[in-house]
Amino acid sequence: MYSTSYVDDIRQIKEENPFESMMSRFDRAAHLLALDPDLYAVLRVPNRELKVYIPTRMDSGRIQVFEGYRVQHNFARGPAKGGIRYSPDVSLDEVRALAAWMTWKCAVVNVPFGGAKGGIICDPQVMSNGELERMTRRYAAELLDFIGPEKDVPAPDMNTNEQTMAWIMDTYSMHARHTVTAVVTGKPIDLGGSSGRREATGRGILFVINEAIKRFKMTPAETRVVVQGSGNVGGIGAELLHQAGYKVVAISDIHGGIYNPHGIDIPDALRYLRTTRSFEDYEGVEFVNNQELLELDCDVLVPAATENQITSQNADKLKCKVLAEGANGPTTASADEILHNKGVFVIPDILANAGGVTVSYFEWVQDRMGYFWREDVVNERLQDKMVASFNDLCRYADSHSVDTRTAAYMLAIDRVAYDTRMRGFYA
Ligand code: GLU
């Protein structure tokens, strides 16, 4: 029986609210762990939430004020860590959920960080490079007292990249009066970035899928994969899966996807997407929309776009054996039970996409040492972390007789709770 613990009826939560989705899973895991009520009360809320207004000079000469956030969810195991996203859809609730997921993610892969997330409500598609730079620098300036290598270390997320990180690093360094590379990760390699960081989330997904298909006695060549998204996670993930011999049968971008049951030449399709900015008119494929794509016949489904893609409305229609969550929160809490009952093997987001933050950790370590590793060393250490974490999670799920989603939350909460108890509450 799939008991819903502290949340009386999981269907009563607002399904589309990622914070409520996260909290209902937290509550369920806390209940199964019989978490001490004091720890429960502390871990249920973020440590700190910052809201900043960001005056930005636009190319027109006028000032536009953007609203931004940085939520620092937890510091029990080390500096807070997590990306910054730019999107018109950013909200405090979304950033809160994403910050908490960073705490649980870092705990699942056992890297010594807490969790944080930032976001600015803006539409980067309609902003010039100069406007983006000025907005980013002012946002960084507003966060100066709260970020730092020992405090909170931002990284890229949706619609931010190496350039964004370079601007933040420079702004922070100008105020510190010396170069502080370890204040952000996901930087350009020449500015203290790590080899392999850009590909790390996609590569991490490949490593956990490699482990998951062994459970089904399948080989890459006979495994059909559907990927939703073609950005830093989906695009690179699909490319690496293709390289490793998987048959990627569908891939999409924000406008829709392409499908060929015999497999798609992913490097070619992505080249096409980069030049034409759409998959439209790509030859030898069938076109599907992003909802149809999720319901295609396949062995492994990799939602690597955004939240709330797999819900109580479509979970029952999924045909995959394995769901490898490349995005943060692609599945709502209400869909969990449906997937569980269908026997879909879920590699939860807080494990599946943890390759990014794992190599962010490596980048932070390298910056602090001032000594940089070869790419094959980074990739090998990433593989060790992902495979060990996958196996820890499966063992935990088996020994506690719970599904992998619940196991991931239980494992993470257990680790953070242990460290919080050892440090004491200072209350
Ligand atoms: N934005 C990525 C994530 O959601 C990476 C975060 C980081 O490297 O700090 O996991």
GROMACS .gro file of C-alpha atoms and ligand atoms in nm:
model
  437
    1MET     CA    1   0.000   0.000   0.000
    2TYR     CA    2   0.132   0.342  -0.093
    3SER     CA    3   0.063   0.534   0.227
    4THR     CA    4   0.066   0.912   0.207
    5SER     CA    5   0.175   0.981   0.564
    6TYR     CA    6   0.150   1.339   0.693
    7VAL     CA    7  -0.027   1.451   0.377
    8ASP     CA    8  -0.375   1.306   0.425
    9ASP     CA    9  -0.463   1.290   0.062
   10ILE     CA   10  -0.190   1.354  -0.190
   11ARG     CA   11  -0.454   1.446  -0.448
   12GLN     CA   12  -0.546   1.752  -0.244
   13ILE     CA   13  -0.215   1.923  -0.306
   14LYS     CA   14  -0.193   2.166  -0.594
   15GLU     CA   15  -0.037   1.931  -0.839
   16GLU     CA   16   0.136   2.198  -1.045
   17ASN     CA   17   0.307   2.365  -0.749
   18PRO     CA   18   0.660   2.219  -0.736
   19PHE     CA   19   0.704   2.326  -0.373
   20GLU     CA   20   0.396   2.132  -0.265
   21SER     CA   21   0.511   1.833  -0.471
   22MET     CA   22   0.849   1.844  -0.298
   23MET     CA   23   0.695   1.889   0.047
   24SER     CA   24   0.453   1.599   0.013
   25ARG     CA   25   0.745   1.370  -0.074
   26PHE     CA   26   0.946   1.516   0.213
   27ASP     CA   27   0.657   1.450   0.452
   28ARG     CA   28   0.615   1.095   0.333
   29ALA     CA   29   0.986   1.019   0.373
   30ALA     CA   30   1.003   1.194   0.713
   31HIS     CA   31   0.709   0.985   0.832
   32LEU     CA   32   0.866   0.658   0.716
   33LEU     CA   33   1.192   0.756   0.887
   34ALA     CA   34   0.997   0.843   1.204
   35LEU     CA   35   1.193   1.168   1.197
   36ASP     CA   36   1.224   1.339   1.533
   37PRO     CA   37   0.968   1.627   1.547
   38ASP     CA   38   1.239   1.890   1.616
   39LEU     CA   39   1.437   1.781   1.312
   40TYR     CA   40   1.118   1.766   1.111
   41ALA     CA   41   1.032   2.124   1.205
   42VAL     CA   42   1.380   2.250   1.113
   43LEU     CA   43   1.424   2.060   0.787
   44ARG     CA   44   1.077   2.145   0.663
   45VAL     CA   45   1.167   2.511   0.604
   46PRO     CA   46   1.448   2.689   0.419
   47ASN     CA   47   1.725   2.859   0.612
   48ARG     CA   48   1.692   3.193   0.437
   49GLU     CA   49   1.501   3.351   0.148
   50LEU     CA   50   1.624   3.663  -0.025
   51LYS     CA   51   1.414   3.872  -0.257
   52VAL     CA   52   1.597   4.140  -0.450
   53TYR     CA   53   1.489   4.412  -0.688
   54ILE     CA   54   1.735   4.459  -0.969
   55PRO     CA   55   1.743   4.797  -1.146
   56THR     CA   56   1.886   4.741  -1.493
   57ARG     CA   57   1.969   4.997  -1.759
   58MET     CA   58   1.807   4.872  -2.080
   59ASP     CA   59   1.943   4.949  -2.426
   60SER     CA   60   1.671   5.212  -2.464
   61GLY     CA   61   1.840   5.411  -2.186
   62ARG     CA   62   1.552   5.349  -1.942
   63ILE     CA   63   1.576   5.157  -1.616
   64GLN     CA   64   1.376   4.837  -1.579
   65VAL     CA   65   1.348   4.678  -1.235
   66PHE     CA   66   1.352   4.297  -1.231
   67GLU     CA   67   1.254   4.080  -0.937
   68GLY     CA   68   1.495   3.805  -0.830
   69TYR     CA   69   1.537   3.549  -0.555
   70ARG     CA   70   1.800   3.341  -0.383
   71VAL     CA   71   1.670   3.076  -0.147
   72GLN     CA   72   1.931   2.913   0.076
   73HIS     CA   73   1.764   2.600   0.193
   74ASN     CA   74   2.024   2.428   0.406
   75PHE     CA   75   2.386   2.463   0.526
   76ALA     CA   76   2.414   2.160   0.756
   77ARG     CA   77   2.666   1.974   0.538
   78GLY     CA   78   2.857   2.267   0.387
   79PRO     CA   79   2.811   2.582   0.176
   80ALA     CA   80   2.476   2.612   0.002
   81LYS     CA   81   2.493   2.515  -0.365
   82GLY     CA   82   2.267   2.551  -0.665
   83GLY     CA   83   2.197   2.717  -0.996
   84ILE     CA   84   2.038   3.044  -1.104
   85ARG     CA   85   1.762   3.044  -1.365
   86TYR     CA   86   1.627   3.321  -1.583
   87SER     CA   87   1.269   3.278  -1.701
   88PRO     CA   88   0.935   3.460  -1.710
   89ASP     CA   89   0.793   3.164  -1.512
   90VAL     CA   90   1.026   3.196  -1.213
   91SER     CA   91   0.839   3.227  -0.881
   92LEU     CA   92   0.943   3.216  -0.518
   93ASP     CA   93   0.767   2.881  -0.472
   94GLU     CA   94   0.952   2.732  -0.766
   95VAL     CA   95   1.289   2.860  -0.641
   96ARG     CA   96   1.205   2.726  -0.293
   97ALA     CA   97   1.136   2.380  -0.431
   98LEU     CA   98   1.449   2.387  -0.644
   99ALA     CA   99   1.661   2.497  -0.346
  100ALA     CA  100   1.531   2.210  -0.134
  101TRP     CA  101   1.594   1.966  -0.418
  102MET     CA  102   1.957   2.084  -0.422
  103THR     CA  103   1.991   1.997  -0.052
  104TRP     CA  104   1.851   1.648  -0.109
  105LYS     CA  105   2.049   1.602  -0.432
  106CYS     CA  106   2.384   1.689  -0.273
  107ALA     CA  107   2.303   1.452   0.012
  108VAL     CA  108   2.205   1.165  -0.223
  109VAL     CA  109   2.541   1.183  -0.403
  110ASN     CA  110   2.715   1.265  -0.077
  111VAL     CA  111   2.891   1.587  -0.177
  112PRO     CA  112   2.961   1.826   0.114
  113PHE     CA  113   2.716   2.100   0.021
  114GLY     CA  114   2.378   2.224   0.132
  115GLY     CA  115   2.120   2.350  -0.115
  116ALA     CA  116   2.023   2.683  -0.270
  117LYS     CA  117   1.867   2.818  -0.585
  118GLY     CA  118   1.827   3.155  -0.748
  119GLY     CA  119   1.607   3.298  -1.016
  120ILE     CA  120   1.517   3.622  -1.190
  121ILE     CA  121   1.177   3.684  -1.349
  122CYS     CA  122   1.281   3.796  -1.697
  123ASP     CA  123   1.263   3.685  -2.057
  124PRO     CA  124   1.621   3.635  -2.175
  125GLN     CA  125   1.495   3.566  -2.532
  126VAL     CA  126   1.408   3.934  -2.573
  127MET     CA  127   1.707   4.082  -2.388
  128SER     CA  128   2.035   4.189  -2.546
  129ASN     CA  129   2.369   4.059  -2.423
  130GLY     CA  130   2.441   4.397  -2.266
  131GLU     CA  131   2.108   4.400  -2.080
  132LEU     CA  132   2.170   4.046  -1.954
  133GLU     CA  133   2.518   4.142  -1.836
  134ARG     CA  134   2.399   4.452  -1.649
  135MET     CA  135   2.109   4.264  -1.486
  136THR     CA  136   2.338   3.974  -1.386
  137ARG     CA  137   2.603   4.201  -1.235
  138ARG     CA  138   2.349   4.400  -1.034
  139TYR     CA  139   2.187   4.077  -0.910
  140ALA     CA  140   2.534   3.952  -0.807
  141ALA     CA  141   2.603   4.284  -0.632
  142GLU     CA  142   2.276   4.250  -0.435
  143LEU     CA  143   2.383   3.901  -0.323
  144LEU     CA  144   2.743   3.996  -0.230
  145ASP     CA  145   2.699   3.944   0.145
  146PHE     CA  146   2.528   3.611   0.101
  147ILE     CA  147   2.737   3.425  -0.157
  148GLY     CA  148   3.101   3.315  -0.145
  149PRO     CA  149   3.312   2.998  -0.165
  150GLU     CA  150   3.234   2.914   0.201
  151LYS     CA  151   2.878   3.046   0.200
  152ASP     CA  152   2.678   2.979  -0.113
  153VAL     CA  153   2.812   2.886  -0.456
  154PRO     CA  154   2.582   2.955  -0.755
  155ALA     CA  155   2.598   2.772  -1.089
  156PRO     CA  156   2.413   2.776  -1.423
  157ASP     CA  157   2.057   2.652  -1.460
  158MET     CA  158   1.784   2.720  -1.716
  159ASN     CA  159   1.881   3.005  -1.954
  160THR     CA  160   2.209   3.082  -1.776
  161ASN     CA  161   2.551   2.959  -1.883
  162GLU     CA  162   2.930   2.993  -1.855
  163GLN     CA  163   2.912   3.359  -1.957
  164THR     CA  164   2.662   3.435  -1.680
  165MET     CA  165   2.896   3.269  -1.428
  166ALA     CA  166   3.196   3.466  -1.558
  167TRP     CA  167   3.005   3.795  -1.500
  168ILE     CA  168   2.909   3.690  -1.146
  169MET     CA  169   3.266   3.580  -1.070
  170ASP     CA  170   3.401   3.910  -1.200
  171THR     CA  171   3.149   4.124  -1.010
  172TYR     CA  172   3.219   3.940  -0.685
  173SER     CA  173   3.595   3.963  -0.746
  174MET     CA  174   3.586   4.337  -0.820
  175HIS     CA  175   3.424   4.397  -0.481
  176ALA     CA  176   3.663   4.157  -0.304
  177ARG     CA  177   3.956   4.334  -0.478
  178HIS     CA  178   4.102   4.001  -0.586
  179THR     CA  179   3.998   3.715  -0.811
  180VAL     CA  180   3.774   3.463  -0.636
  181THR     CA  181   3.710   3.181  -0.882
  182ALA     CA  182   3.542   2.945  -0.632
  183VAL     CA  183   3.242   3.177  -0.580
  184VAL     CA  184   3.057   3.011  -0.870
  185THR     CA  185   3.088   2.689  -1.069
  186GLY     CA  186   3.010   2.619  -1.432
  187LYS     CA  187   3.260   2.886  -1.539
  188PRO     CA  188   3.451   2.892  -1.869
  189ILE     CA  189   3.745   2.648  -1.846
  190ASP     CA  190   4.001   2.930  -1.881
  191LEU     CA  191   3.854   3.113  -1.582
  192GLY     CA  192   3.874   2.834  -1.329
  193GLY     CA  193   3.606   2.611  -1.480
  194SER     CA  194   3.638   2.234  -1.482
  195SER     CA  195   3.686   2.011  -1.783
  196GLY     CA  196   3.375   1.804  -1.830
  197ARG     CA  197   3.144   2.038  -1.633
  198ARG     CA  198   2.934   2.138  -1.932
  199GLU     CA  199   2.863   1.776  -2.022
  200ALA     CA  200   2.841   1.654  -1.661
  201THR     CA  201   2.463   1.642  -1.615
  202GLY     CA  202   2.415   1.453  -1.945
  203ARG     CA  203   2.705   1.223  -1.867
  204GLY     CA  204   2.567   1.149  -1.521
  205ILE     CA  205   2.236   1.050  -1.682
  206LEU     CA  206   2.419   0.811  -1.914
  207PHE     CA  207   2.596   0.649  -1.616
  208VAL     CA  208   2.275   0.586  -1.421
  209ILE     CA  209   2.090   0.459  -1.730
  210ASN     CA  210   2.380   0.217  -1.791
  211GLU     CA  211   2.320   0.077  -1.440
  212ALA     CA  212   1.940   0.074  -1.468
  213ILE     CA  213   1.924  -0.128  -1.791
  214LYS     CA  214   2.138  -0.400  -1.632
  215ARG     CA  215   1.840  -0.465  -1.405
  216PHE     CA  216   1.636  -0.544  -1.716
  217LYS     CA  217   1.921  -0.749  -1.871
  218MET     CA  218   1.926  -0.511  -2.167
  219THR     CA  219   2.219  -0.380  -2.370
  220PRO     CA  220   2.247  -0.022  -2.501
  221ALA     CA  221   2.198  -0.137  -2.863
  222GLU     CA  222   1.857  -0.285  -2.783
  223THR     CA  223   1.747   0.005  -2.562
  224ARG     CA  224   1.517   0.264  -2.720
  225VAL     CA  225   1.541   0.605  -2.556
  226VAL     CA  226   1.310   0.906  -2.581
  227VAL     CA  227   1.456   1.241  -2.470
  228GLN     CA  228   1.242   1.547  -2.397
  229GLY     CA  229   1.455   1.860  -2.432
  230SER     CA  230   1.768   1.942  -2.629
  231GLY     CA  231   1.947   2.193  -2.409
  232ASN     CA  232   2.244   2.140  -2.185
  233VAL     CA  233   2.087   1.834  -2.023
  234GLY     CA  234   1.869   1.675  -2.296
  235GLY     CA  235   2.087   1.761  -2.595
  236ILE     CA  236   2.416   1.655  -2.442
  237GLY     CA  237   2.250   1.355  -2.274
  238ALA     CA  238   2.106   1.238  -2.607
  239GLU     CA  239   2.439   1.287  -2.780
  240LEU     CA  240   2.625   1.083  -2.516
  241LEU     CA  241   2.360   0.809  -2.517
  242HIS     CA  242   2.384   0.792  -2.898
  243GLN     CA  243   2.765   0.772  -2.875
  244ALA     CA  244   2.736   0.491  -2.619
  245GLY     CA  245   2.530   0.287  -2.867
  246TYR     CA  246   2.176   0.354  -2.740
  247LYS     CA  247   1.899   0.387  -2.996
  248VAL     CA  248   1.761   0.737  -2.938
  249VAL     CA  249   1.421   0.722  -3.112
  250ALA     CA  250   1.286   1.068  -3.025
  251ILE     CA  251   1.406   1.408  -2.914
  252SER     CA  252   1.234   1.745  -2.879
  253ASP     CA  253   1.288   2.111  -2.815
  254ILE     CA  254   1.041   2.364  -2.676
  255HIS     CA  255   0.835   2.360  -3.000
  256GLY     CA  256   0.798   1.982  -3.039
  257GLY     CA  257   0.983   1.666  -3.124
  258ILE     CA  258   1.090   1.419  -3.391
  259TYR     CA  259   1.042   1.043  -3.381
  260ASN     CA  260   1.187   0.754  -3.576
  261PRO     CA  261   1.139   0.404  -3.428
  262HIS     CA  262   1.462   0.290  -3.598
  263GLY     CA  263   1.669   0.557  -3.424
  264ILE     CA  264   1.775   0.913  -3.501
  265ASP     CA  265   2.123   1.031  -3.598
  266ILE     CA  266   2.144   1.259  -3.293
  267PRO     CA  267   2.458   1.460  -3.381
  268ASP     CA  268   2.304   1.535  -3.722
  269ALA     CA  269   1.962   1.629  -3.577
  270LEU     CA  270   2.122   1.859  -3.320
  271ARG     CA  271   2.338   2.025  -3.586
  272TYR     CA  272   2.017   2.082  -3.783
  273LEU     CA  273   1.847   2.229  -3.475
  274ARG     CA  274   2.138   2.465  -3.410
  275THR     CA  275   2.133   2.603  -3.765
  276THR     CA  276   1.757   2.621  -3.828
  277ARG     CA  277   1.649   2.676  -3.462
  278SER     CA  278   1.375   2.413  -3.499
  279PHE     CA  279   1.333   2.043  -3.584
  280GLU     CA  280   1.063   2.137  -3.833
  281ASP     CA  281   1.128   1.996  -4.183
  282TYR     CA  282   1.399   1.758  -4.058
  283GLU     CA  283   1.380   1.464  -4.294
  284GLY     CA  284   1.297   1.097  -4.234
  285VAL     CA  285   1.109   1.146  -3.906
  286GLU     CA  286   0.759   1.182  -3.773
  287PHE     CA  287   0.672   1.504  -3.586
  288VAL     CA  288   0.516   1.482  -3.241
  289ASN     CA  289   0.425   1.741  -2.982
  290ASN     CA  290   0.586   1.738  -2.640
  291GLN     CA  291   0.295   1.553  -2.478
  292GLU     CA  292   0.282   1.284  -2.748
  293LEU     CA  293   0.657   1.241  -2.715
  294LEU     CA  294   0.622   1.134  -2.351
  295GLU     CA  295   0.375   0.862  -2.447
  296LEU     CA  296   0.588   0.705  -2.724
  297ASP     CA  297   0.679   0.338  -2.708
  298CYS     CA  298   1.032   0.317  -2.562
  299ASP     CA  299   1.244   0.152  -2.294
  300VAL     CA  300   1.389   0.461  -2.131
  301LEU     CA  301   1.222   0.803  -2.108
  302VAL     CA  302   1.439   1.102  -2.019
  303PRO     CA  303   1.234   1.415  -1.942
  304ALA     CA  304   1.506   1.681  -1.953
  305ALA     CA  305   1.313   2.002  -1.999
  306THR     CA  306   1.114   2.147  -1.713
  307GLU     CA  307   0.882   2.070  -1.421
  308ASN     CA  308   0.535   1.910  -1.424
  309GLN     CA  309   0.562   1.710  -1.747
  310ILE     CA  310   0.445   1.379  -1.603
  311THR     CA  311   0.127   1.430  -1.404
  312SER     CA  312  -0.180   1.242  -1.283
  313GLN     CA  313  -0.324   1.311  -1.632
  314ASN     CA  314  -0.064   1.129  -1.842
  315ALA     CA  315   0.140   0.904  -1.607
  316ASP     CA  316  -0.079   0.608  -1.691
  317LYS     CA  317  -0.003   0.649  -2.063
  318LEU     CA  318   0.375   0.622  -2.030
  319LYS     CA  319   0.520   0.313  -2.199
  320CYS     CA  320   0.879   0.322  -2.073
  321LYS     CA  321   1.036   0.068  -1.839
  322VAL     CA  322   1.279   0.322  -1.695
  323LEU     CA  323   1.213   0.690  -1.622
  324ALA     CA  324   1.542   0.882  -1.588
  325GLU     CA  325   1.459   1.233  -1.469
  326GLY     CA  326   1.703   1.475  -1.630
  327ALA     CA  327   1.506   1.787  -1.534
  328ASN     CA  328   1.434   1.896  -1.178
  329GLY     CA  329   1.082   1.796  -1.080
  330PRO     CA  330   0.955   1.669  -1.417
  331THR     CA  331   0.712   1.436  -1.235
  332THR     CA  332   0.445   1.563  -0.995
  333ALA     CA  333   0.395   1.393  -0.660
  334SER     CA  334   0.047   1.287  -0.771
  335ALA     CA  335   0.200   1.089  -1.060
  336ASP     CA  336   0.438   0.894  -0.832
  337GLU     CA  337   0.181   0.642  -0.718
  338ILE     CA  338   0.059   0.578  -1.073
  339LEU     CA  339   0.413   0.510  -1.195
  340HIS     CA  340   0.481   0.290  -0.893
  341ASN     CA  341   0.168   0.082  -0.962
  342LYS     CA  342   0.265   0.048  -1.328
  343GLY     CA  343   0.604  -0.087  -1.227
  344VAL     CA  344   0.805   0.190  -1.396
  345PHE     CA  345   1.159   0.197  -1.258
  346VAL     CA  346   1.215   0.562  -1.163
  347ILE     CA  347   1.564   0.711  -1.137
  348PRO     CA  348   1.459   1.019  -0.939
  349ASP     CA  349   1.580   1.365  -1.043
  350ILE     CA  350   1.781   1.415  -0.725
  351LEU     CA  351   1.999   1.125  -0.838
  352ALA     CA  352   1.960   1.120  -1.217
  353ASN     CA  353   2.063   1.482  -1.276
  354ALA     CA  354   2.316   1.505  -0.993
  355GLY     CA  355   2.610   1.476  -1.235
  356GLY     CA  356   2.604   1.854  -1.277
  357VAL     CA  357   2.643   1.941  -0.913
  358THR     CA  358   2.893   1.658  -0.865
  359VAL     CA  359   3.129   1.811  -1.121
  360SER     CA  360   3.049   2.154  -0.973
  361TYR     CA  361   3.189   2.012  -0.651
  362PHE     CA  362   3.498   1.896  -0.842
  363GLU     CA  363   3.529   2.246  -0.992
  364TRP     CA  364   3.509   2.409  -0.649
  365VAL     CA  365   3.774   2.168  -0.516
  366GLN     CA  366   4.003   2.237  -0.815
  367ASP     CA  367   3.960   2.616  -0.777
  368ARG     CA  368   4.054   2.597  -0.410
  369MET     CA  369   4.358   2.380  -0.487
  370GLY     CA  370   4.454   2.585  -0.791
  371TYR     CA  371   4.528   2.253  -0.960
  372PHE     CA  372   4.316   2.127  -1.248
  373TRP     CA  373   4.238   1.772  -1.350
  374ARG     CA  374   4.235   1.614  -1.696
  375GLU     CA  375   3.891   1.554  -1.844
  376ASP     CA  376   3.924   1.175  -1.824
  377VAL     CA  377   4.000   1.205  -1.451
  378VAL     CA  378   3.688   1.422  -1.400
  379ASN     CA  379   3.472   1.177  -1.597
  380GLU     CA  380   3.605   0.876  -1.410
  381ARG     CA  381   3.543   1.037  -1.071
  382LEU     CA  382   3.194   1.135  -1.187
  383GLN     CA  383   3.127   0.778  -1.294
  384ASP     CA  384   3.243   0.643  -0.955
  385LYS     CA  385   3.009   0.884  -0.774
  386MET     CA  386   2.705   0.819  -0.994
  387VAL     CA  387   2.741   0.439  -0.994
  388ALA     CA  388   2.803   0.423  -0.618
  389SER     CA  389   2.505   0.653  -0.550
  390PHE     CA  390   2.280   0.451  -0.781
  391ASN     CA  391   2.373   0.131  -0.599
  392ASP     CA  392   2.334   0.290  -0.254
  393LEU     CA  393   1.988   0.407  -0.354
  394CYS     CA  394   1.876   0.067  -0.487
  395ARG     CA  395   2.004  -0.107  -0.175
  396TYR     CA  396   1.826   0.148   0.044
  397ALA     CA  397   1.500   0.102  -0.150
  398ASP     CA  398   1.524  -0.278  -0.120
  399SER     CA  399   1.611  -0.282   0.246
  400HIS     CA  400   1.330  -0.039   0.338
  401SER     CA  401   1.080  -0.190   0.089
  402VAL     CA  402   1.005   0.146  -0.070
  403ASP     CA  403   1.011   0.281  -0.425
  404THR     CA  404   1.323   0.460  -0.548
  405ARG     CA  405   1.170   0.810  -0.519
  406THR     CA  406   1.085   0.759  -0.154
  407ALA     CA  407   1.422   0.593  -0.095
  408ALA     CA  408   1.605   0.895  -0.242
  409TYR     CA  409   1.424   1.136  -0.009
  410MET     CA  410   1.470   0.904   0.291
  411LEU     CA  411   1.841   0.859   0.225
  412ALA     CA  412   1.893   1.233   0.179
  413ILE     CA  413   1.686   1.340   0.479
  414ASP     CA  414   1.856   1.077   0.694
  415ARG     CA  415   2.201   1.216   0.605
  416VAL     CA  416   2.106   1.581   0.656
  417ALA     CA  417   1.918   1.498   0.978
  418TYR     CA  418   2.215   1.306   1.118
  419ASP     CA  419   2.451   1.600   1.057
  420THR     CA  420   2.200   1.850   1.197
  421ARG     CA  421   2.160   1.644   1.512
  422MET     CA  422   2.538   1.613   1.555
  423ARG     CA  423   2.588   1.990   1.514
  424GLY     CA  424   2.299   2.066   1.751
  425PHE     CA  425   2.029   2.325   1.699
  426TYR     CA  426   2.178   2.650   1.843
  427ALA     CA  427   1.817   2.726   1.933
  428GLU     N1  428   2.155   2.371  -1.194
  428GLU     C1  429   2.210   2.241  -1.175
  428GLU     C2  430   2.115   2.156  -1.093
  428GLU     O1  431   1.997   2.183  -1.086
  428GLU     C3  432   2.351   2.244  -1.118
  428GLU     C4  433   2.367   2.309  -0.986
  428GLU     C5  434   2.511   2.325  -0.942
  428GLU     O2  435   2.601   2.278  -1.009
  428GLU     O3  436   2.530   2.387  -0.836
  428GLU     O4  437   2.151   2.055  -1.040
   0.00000   0.00000   0.00000
